């Protein structure tokens, strides 16, 4: 769950908890207040009934009943009851229709009242109604002549609390909905600067570190985060520019002496007086120099890609390029046969040097990982709207775990022993992928471990108007 929704739920949950606490506290306080008012009212009524009973006397039940009937007109219908008992707790008179047994006193309660205490309690009567009863003694001088009980229904208190509960539920539900909306809006507003930081971070790539957050007048914490992030990007940008310049310089500086070295070795190989062992050593040196030249070329092109190099787009005859690659690479590994398969005359628009490097890298990759006695085939097909280049080998193949990563820079698949394959820097296929994407094409890999791999490159076909007539590659 995102921070925005977490903040929203925390704020809303806090509001709900606060409202519930307020409701229970308010309900309890209101009930206690209403009960206290009811007890005060019952106390006044008890005093008045006791005074009338003292005037009329308690010796005869008739006058006592008259006082009770006069004081409790309507009985429970009016929510008011009166009961008079003798000092032993026996009933003398009561409001008509009242179940006197529900108001009966225990021995301890009788002793407490006779001792001068005033009792207040709630009594449940038939029908589920609750009555608040106040019990006290009728005293004359030092003696207790009887016991009077005056009760009043708590229905008014219950209805008041029910209305309060209904009001709270209605207002509380509306408050929760409003709190959700307000909390979501507030959390969204509060997190918007952080989302801007995340958006800038998502747009940043290794080849473009010019993006900056540039926060102004944001909250202190967000401003500090933005400034720190911008400073980090500036440092990364400087470091990356230095790296690009270093790679470009190294690639340029290496190619010149390596080319001269290979040229000198090839001149030496032209001598017919060389000993067989010497010739073999020179040939290996020439092959290694060629490999270093290809590696430095890959590094140079990768650095150009990172620097946003613009392609030199011109019509290119891929069949001619394939022939050049074939002639250049057929003797790279004498133990592996490189052949030209199907070869259509195909013209695309692109950078000729980069397209040649693309095919070179794919062929070199196949030759490198194909054991002696295997074969590598290079084919070119012309389709209605695109060119299809296929490089197929009978080498080691790739596992399903390695396939998603082979175009990542410096990634090398593991061999059967679980170790990284040697013989490569892991940049050839990364460069292939960039060249294909830069030309608006697509590359597909079909590989099975132990049976070989097939790389298929699709490139958009050039328009007929821009295609020059070049010599078709006739080698099969």
XYZ file of C-alpha atoms in Angstrom:
476
model
C 0.000 0.000 0.000
C 1.317 3.407 -0.987
C 2.213 6.128 1.502
C -0.684 8.244 0.223
C -3.287 5.641 1.150
C -1.495 4.838 4.387
C -1.636 8.487 5.433
C -5.284 8.656 4.369
C -6.225 5.597 6.403
C -4.164 6.702 9.402
C -5.807 10.127 9.441
C -9.288 8.655 8.953
C -8.658 5.934 11.536
C -7.469 8.533 14.038
C -10.624 10.568 13.418
C -12.854 7.501 13.840
C -11.103 6.533 17.072
C -11.439 10.107 18.361
C -15.136 10.267 17.441
C -15.852 6.920 19.118
C -14.017 8.013 22.256
C -15.919 11.311 22.285
C -19.224 9.482 21.833
C -18.640 7.076 24.714
C -17.370 9.826 27.018
C -20.254 12.106 26.086
C -22.824 9.324 26.429
C -21.478 8.347 29.832
C -21.367 11.970 31.032
C -24.872 12.688 29.711
C -26.295 9.545 31.292
C -24.682 10.379 34.617
C -26.027 13.943 34.425
C -29.537 12.806 33.548
C -29.456 10.180 36.302
C -28.326 12.800 38.788
C -31.189 15.084 37.730
C -33.608 12.177 38.025
C -32.303 11.345 41.502
C -32.771 14.986 42.547
C -36.351 14.907 41.237
C -37.043 11.623 43.049
C -35.557 13.031 46.236
C -37.987 15.946 46.181
C -40.879 13.615 45.490
C -39.881 11.301 48.332
C -39.801 14.237 50.745
C -43.233 15.410 49.626
C -44.784 11.924 49.907
C -43.196 11.403 53.303
C -44.585 14.741 54.521
C -48.117 13.869 53.336
C -47.923 10.436 54.926
C -46.849 11.917 58.243
C -49.854 14.253 58.100
C -52.339 11.525 57.176
C -50.738 8.882 59.342
C -49.599 5.346 58.557
C -51.869 3.460 60.916
C -54.681 2.951 58.407
C -54.135 1.601 54.903
C -56.965 3.680 53.446
C -55.483 7.134 54.004
C -52.081 5.826 52.928
C -53.549 4.505 49.650
C -55.273 7.858 49.096
C -51.931 9.641 49.375
C -50.330 7.140 47.010
C -53.148 7.416 44.444
C -53.136 11.198 44.659
C -49.407 11.436 44.163
C -49.121 8.815 41.377
C -51.914 9.784 39.035
C -51.648 7.652 35.918
C -49.268 5.170 37.508
C -46.710 3.726 35.134
C -48.537 5.359 32.238
C -47.106 8.630 33.501
C -43.805 6.949 34.368
C -44.235 7.542 38.103
C -44.822 4.979 40.905
C -45.123 5.151 44.721
C -44.892 2.290 47.217
C -45.262 2.491 51.022
C -44.036 -0.277 53.324
C -43.977 -0.800 57.038
C -40.664 -1.011 58.922
C -40.546 -4.761 58.243
C -40.737 -4.197 54.481
C -44.296 -5.412 54.078
C -46.335 -3.529 51.507
C -48.986 -1.111 52.822
C -49.991 0.643 49.599
C -48.730 1.023 46.010
C -49.550 2.606 42.689
C -52.267 0.673 40.902
C -50.997 -1.909 38.434
C -47.486 -2.080 39.819
C -45.846 -5.437 40.500
C -44.767 -4.770 44.073
C -42.549 -7.861 44.135
C -40.238 -6.204 41.570
C -39.568 -3.449 44.116
C -39.140 -5.782 47.108
C -36.331 -4.998 49.550
C -33.841 -7.444 50.911
C -33.153 -7.689 54.616
C -29.871 -5.812 54.247
C -31.581 -3.030 52.326
C -34.297 -2.732 54.981
C -31.674 -2.498 57.725
C -29.796 0.125 55.702
C -32.922 2.257 55.252
C -33.885 1.898 58.900
C -30.387 3.037 59.727
C -31.025 6.322 57.929
C -29.564 5.593 54.511
C -31.184 6.571 51.227
C -31.040 3.923 48.459
C -31.178 4.542 44.710
C -31.294 1.690 42.233
C -32.663 0.664 38.825
C -35.423 -1.934 38.685
C -36.485 -3.863 35.593
C -40.223 -4.494 35.486
C -42.420 -6.445 33.107
C -42.308 -5.283 29.482
C -38.604 -4.553 29.607
C -39.072 -1.125 31.144
C -36.542 0.243 33.598
C -37.526 2.303 36.644
C -35.235 4.363 38.830
C -36.325 3.885 42.455
C -35.375 5.976 45.476
C -36.016 4.366 48.876
C -35.944 6.130 52.249
C -37.433 5.846 55.690
C -40.372 7.879 57.040
C -39.048 9.153 60.341
C -40.700 10.923 63.217
C -38.260 11.956 65.871
C -35.916 9.020 66.511
C -38.246 6.360 65.159
C -38.896 5.057 61.677
C -42.632 4.766 60.969
C -42.333 3.225 57.525
C -40.541 3.052 54.219
C -41.470 4.979 51.096
C -40.320 4.120 47.546
C -40.742 6.564 44.712
C -39.840 5.469 41.196
C -39.785 7.057 37.796
C -39.190 5.468 34.386
C -35.793 5.974 32.739
C -37.414 5.853 29.320
C -36.755 9.562 28.758
C -33.056 9.053 29.441
C -32.948 6.032 27.093
C -34.701 7.939 24.305
C -32.303 10.857 24.739
C -29.290 8.552 24.514
C -30.801 6.739 21.505
C -31.282 10.034 19.680
C -27.733 10.982 20.541
C -26.496 7.631 19.196
C -28.458 7.997 15.953
C -27.214 11.555 15.537
C -23.651 10.454 16.172
C -23.858 7.576 13.662
C -25.224 9.851 10.960
C -22.800 12.681 11.574
C -19.966 10.235 12.172
C -20.529 8.476 8.821
C -20.594 11.828 7.033
C -17.473 12.910 8.928
C -15.638 9.696 7.964
C -16.458 10.155 4.265
C -15.392 13.798 4.432
C -12.243 12.813 6.344
C -11.344 10.239 3.697
C -11.648 12.802 0.930
C -9.820 15.529 2.835
C -7.091 13.174 4.069
C -6.535 11.821 0.542
C -6.321 15.350 -0.854
C -3.960 16.470 1.899
C -1.720 13.412 1.554
C -1.649 13.818 -2.214
C -0.729 17.487 -1.866
C 1.906 16.686 0.766
C 3.471 13.878 -1.300
C 3.359 15.649 -4.658
C 6.937 17.029 -4.301
C 8.191 13.527 -3.522
C 6.319 12.182 -6.549
C 8.085 14.823 -8.639
C 11.416 13.502 -7.348
C 10.372 9.956 -8.298
C 9.221 11.106 -11.752
C 12.552 12.806 -12.451
C 14.443 9.737 -11.214
C 12.366 7.526 -13.533
C 13.239 9.699 -16.556
C 16.955 9.615 -15.895
C 19.075 7.250 -17.958
C 22.791 6.621 -17.884
C 23.156 8.434 -21.187
C 21.227 11.522 -20.038
C 21.864 12.900 -16.580
C 20.792 16.455 -17.385
C 17.423 16.195 -15.635
C 17.076 18.156 -12.405
C 14.242 18.450 -9.909
C 14.765 22.157 -9.353
C 12.397 22.344 -6.358
C 11.594 25.831 -5.075
C 9.694 26.923 -1.957
C 8.871 23.350 -0.974
C 8.632 22.079 2.629
C 12.038 21.969 4.295
C 12.335 18.173 4.221
C 11.359 17.910 0.552
C 13.583 20.850 -0.390
C 16.556 19.191 1.292
C 15.819 15.890 -0.470
C 15.501 17.638 -3.844
C 18.700 19.627 -3.390
C 20.595 16.502 -2.325
C 19.249 14.584 -5.319
C 20.178 17.395 -7.719
C 23.686 17.558 -6.269
C 24.045 13.793 -6.660
C 22.895 14.014 -10.294
C 25.430 16.752 -10.960
C 28.227 14.598 -9.537
C 27.051 11.583 -11.557
C 26.848 13.694 -14.698
C 30.421 14.916 -14.266
C 31.662 11.405 -13.533
C 29.818 9.972 -16.529
C 31.176 12.661 -18.850
C 34.670 11.893 -17.615
C 34.049 8.188 -18.222
C 32.769 8.859 -21.753
C 35.756 11.026 -22.572
C 38.111 8.403 -21.140
C 36.558 5.560 -23.162
C 36.556 7.636 -26.348
C 40.180 8.651 -25.832
C 41.296 5.112 -24.983
C 39.437 3.626 -27.952
C 40.963 6.163 -30.336
C 44.433 5.794 -28.865
C 44.323 1.991 -28.996
C 43.086 1.639 -32.562
C 46.013 3.463 -34.150
C 48.876 1.427 -32.626
C 46.889 -1.807 -32.894
C 46.223 -1.210 -36.574
C 49.885 -0.406 -37.144
C 50.905 -3.504 -35.176
C 48.666 -5.777 -37.201
C 49.840 -4.192 -40.434
C 53.455 -4.835 -39.526
C 52.692 -8.423 -38.578
C 50.876 -8.976 -41.877
C 53.892 -7.560 -43.719
C 56.130 -10.016 -41.919
C 53.797 -12.857 -42.843
C 54.301 -12.021 -46.529
C 57.905 -13.235 -46.303
C 58.414 -16.700 -47.789
C 61.532 -17.299 -45.679
C 59.681 -17.611 -42.362
C 60.071 -20.761 -40.335
C 56.789 -22.654 -39.790
C 56.889 -22.057 -36.031
C 57.590 -18.350 -36.519
C 54.765 -18.062 -39.052
C 52.373 -19.788 -36.637
C 53.296 -17.391 -33.840
C 52.876 -14.349 -36.096
C 49.494 -15.573 -37.293
C 48.319 -15.928 -33.691
C 49.651 -12.453 -32.934
C 47.779 -11.057 -35.937
C 44.549 -12.733 -34.818
C 44.902 -11.336 -31.290
C 45.632 -7.870 -32.659
C 42.517 -8.125 -34.818
C 40.495 -9.144 -31.767
C 41.803 -6.153 -29.825
C 40.951 -3.879 -32.742
C 37.374 -5.213 -32.774
C 37.120 -4.773 -28.987
C 38.362 -1.181 -29.161
C 35.899 -0.538 -31.998
C 33.045 -1.870 -29.866
C 34.119 0.358 -26.996
C 34.268 3.340 -29.316
C 30.772 2.722 -30.677
C 29.350 2.201 -27.188
C 30.859 5.483 -26.063
C 29.359 7.186 -29.098
C 25.991 5.628 -28.268
C 26.159 6.980 -24.717
C 27.077 10.391 -26.086
C 23.943 10.434 -28.259
C 25.753 9.815 -31.553
C 23.654 10.678 -34.609
C 23.594 7.960 -37.273
C 25.007 8.683 -40.692
C 21.932 7.405 -42.533
C 22.500 6.422 -46.136
C 21.307 3.585 -48.389
C 23.303 0.453 -47.562
C 23.423 -2.797 -49.577
C 23.382 -5.427 -46.868
C 24.379 -8.230 -49.260
C 27.654 -6.424 -49.952
C 28.199 -5.901 -46.226
C 27.523 -9.598 -45.540
C 30.134 -10.558 -48.154
C 32.696 -8.273 -46.525
C 32.004 -9.782 -43.117
C 32.235 -13.303 -44.532
C 35.607 -12.632 -46.150
C 36.900 -10.968 -42.983
C 35.751 -13.650 -40.523
C 35.964 -16.958 -42.449
C 39.506 -17.634 -41.234
C 38.978 -16.412 -37.676
C 38.583 -19.955 -36.349
C 39.872 -22.589 -38.777
C 38.149 -25.354 -36.826
C 34.692 -23.797 -37.264
C 33.138 -23.499 -40.725
C 31.577 -20.127 -41.577
C 29.225 -20.254 -44.548
C 26.915 -17.932 -46.432
C 23.402 -19.253 -46.664
C 20.545 -17.528 -48.438
C 21.544 -14.122 -49.758
C 19.024 -11.747 -51.266
C 19.878 -8.330 -52.601
C 18.583 -6.028 -49.862
C 18.994 -2.297 -49.330
C 18.299 -0.528 -46.048
C 18.847 3.022 -44.836
C 21.344 3.354 -42.017
C 24.917 3.805 -40.895
C 27.054 1.427 -42.953
C 29.885 1.159 -40.427
C 27.483 0.376 -37.592
C 25.545 -2.195 -39.634
C 28.807 -3.890 -40.568
C 29.819 -3.922 -36.893
C 26.428 -5.437 -36.028
C 26.937 -8.386 -38.381
C 30.599 -8.720 -37.371
C 29.679 -9.002 -33.705
C 26.963 -11.577 -34.320
C 29.262 -13.724 -36.487
C 32.171 -13.376 -34.046
C 29.872 -14.343 -31.166
C 28.804 -17.487 -33.041
C 32.372 -18.438 -33.925
C 33.574 -17.798 -30.385
C 31.088 -20.125 -28.693
C 30.977 -22.876 -31.324
C 33.370 -25.767 -30.617
C 35.725 -27.165 -33.251
C 33.893 -29.106 -35.912
C 30.806 -26.905 -35.663
C 29.450 -24.420 -38.156
C 28.110 -20.889 -38.319
C 25.802 -19.730 -41.108
C 25.113 -16.132 -42.154
C 21.956 -15.539 -44.201
C 20.141 -12.491 -45.577
C 16.486 -12.428 -46.627
C 14.546 -9.664 -48.300
C 10.921 -9.354 -47.182
C 8.256 -6.925 -48.475
C 8.932 -4.238 -45.875
C 12.036 -5.334 -44.021
C 15.359 -7.135 -44.205
C 16.045 -10.240 -42.137
C 19.581 -11.145 -41.097
C 20.045 -14.603 -39.587
C 23.193 -15.828 -37.831
C 22.875 -19.456 -36.782
C 25.440 -21.622 -35.014
C 25.780 -25.122 -33.603
C 27.512 -23.959 -30.434
C 26.800 -24.263 -26.724
C 23.483 -22.466 -26.767
C 21.993 -20.423 -23.945
C 19.942 -21.398 -20.934
C 16.479 -19.850 -20.367
C 17.960 -18.010 -17.355
C 20.620 -16.314 -19.513
C 18.443 -15.319 -22.470
C 16.792 -12.229 -20.865
C 20.233 -10.786 -19.984
C 22.466 -11.409 -22.994
C 22.034 -7.860 -24.333
C 23.029 -6.265 -21.040
C 26.440 -4.657 -20.904
C 29.246 -6.760 -19.445
C 26.926 -9.743 -18.952
C 28.427 -13.121 -19.767
C 26.499 -16.366 -19.620
C 27.652 -19.224 -17.424
C 29.164 -22.388 -18.853
C 28.294 -25.944 -17.875
C 30.525 -25.723 -14.810
C 28.628 -22.724 -13.473
C 31.478 -20.312 -14.258
C 31.402 -17.215 -16.422
C 32.368 -17.930 -20.001
C 35.768 -16.549 -20.849
C 36.899 -14.898 -24.054
C 34.653 -11.834 -24.103
C 34.045 -8.547 -22.345
C 30.261 -8.722 -22.577
C 29.876 -5.648 -24.796
C 29.487 -7.140 -28.288
C 25.813 -8.089 -28.001
C 25.040 -4.919 -26.048
C 26.379 -2.946 -29.011
C 24.358 -5.122 -31.418
C 21.196 -4.365 -29.496
C 21.872 -0.601 -29.568
C 22.581 -0.606 -33.318
C 19.395 -2.531 -34.049
C 17.267 -0.172 -31.905
C 18.964 2.898 -33.370
C 17.954 1.715 -36.862
C 14.351 1.093 -35.795
C 14.759 -2.658 -35.989
C 14.190 -5.674 -33.797
C 16.355 -8.592 -32.701
C 15.102 -12.032 -31.695
C 17.100 -14.870 -30.145
C 16.186 -18.533 -30.398
C 18.561 -20.739 -28.422
C 18.632 -24.163 -26.826
C 21.296 -25.215 -24.378
C 23.728 -27.668 -25.976
C 22.254 -27.306 -29.496
C 23.158 -23.802 -30.610
C 21.654 -20.357 -31.099
C 19.976 -18.366 -33.827
C 20.017 -14.558 -33.856
C 17.477 -12.915 -36.147
C 17.678 -9.178 -36.895
C 14.839 -7.324 -38.612
C 15.627 -3.954 -40.223
C 13.230 -1.624 -42.083
C 13.672 -1.730 -45.840
C 14.944 1.393 -47.622
C 12.713 3.151 -50.133
C 13.338 2.266 -53.785
C 14.109 5.858 -54.715
C 17.040 6.029 -52.296
C 18.547 2.606 -53.110
C 21.694 2.766 -55.282
C 22.674 -0.054 -57.596
C 25.629 -1.878 -56.057
C 27.164 -5.156 -56.994
C 25.308 -8.150 -55.568
C 27.293 -10.483 -53.394
C 27.700 -13.645 -55.489
C 29.534 -15.880 -53.025
C 27.621 -18.922 -51.857
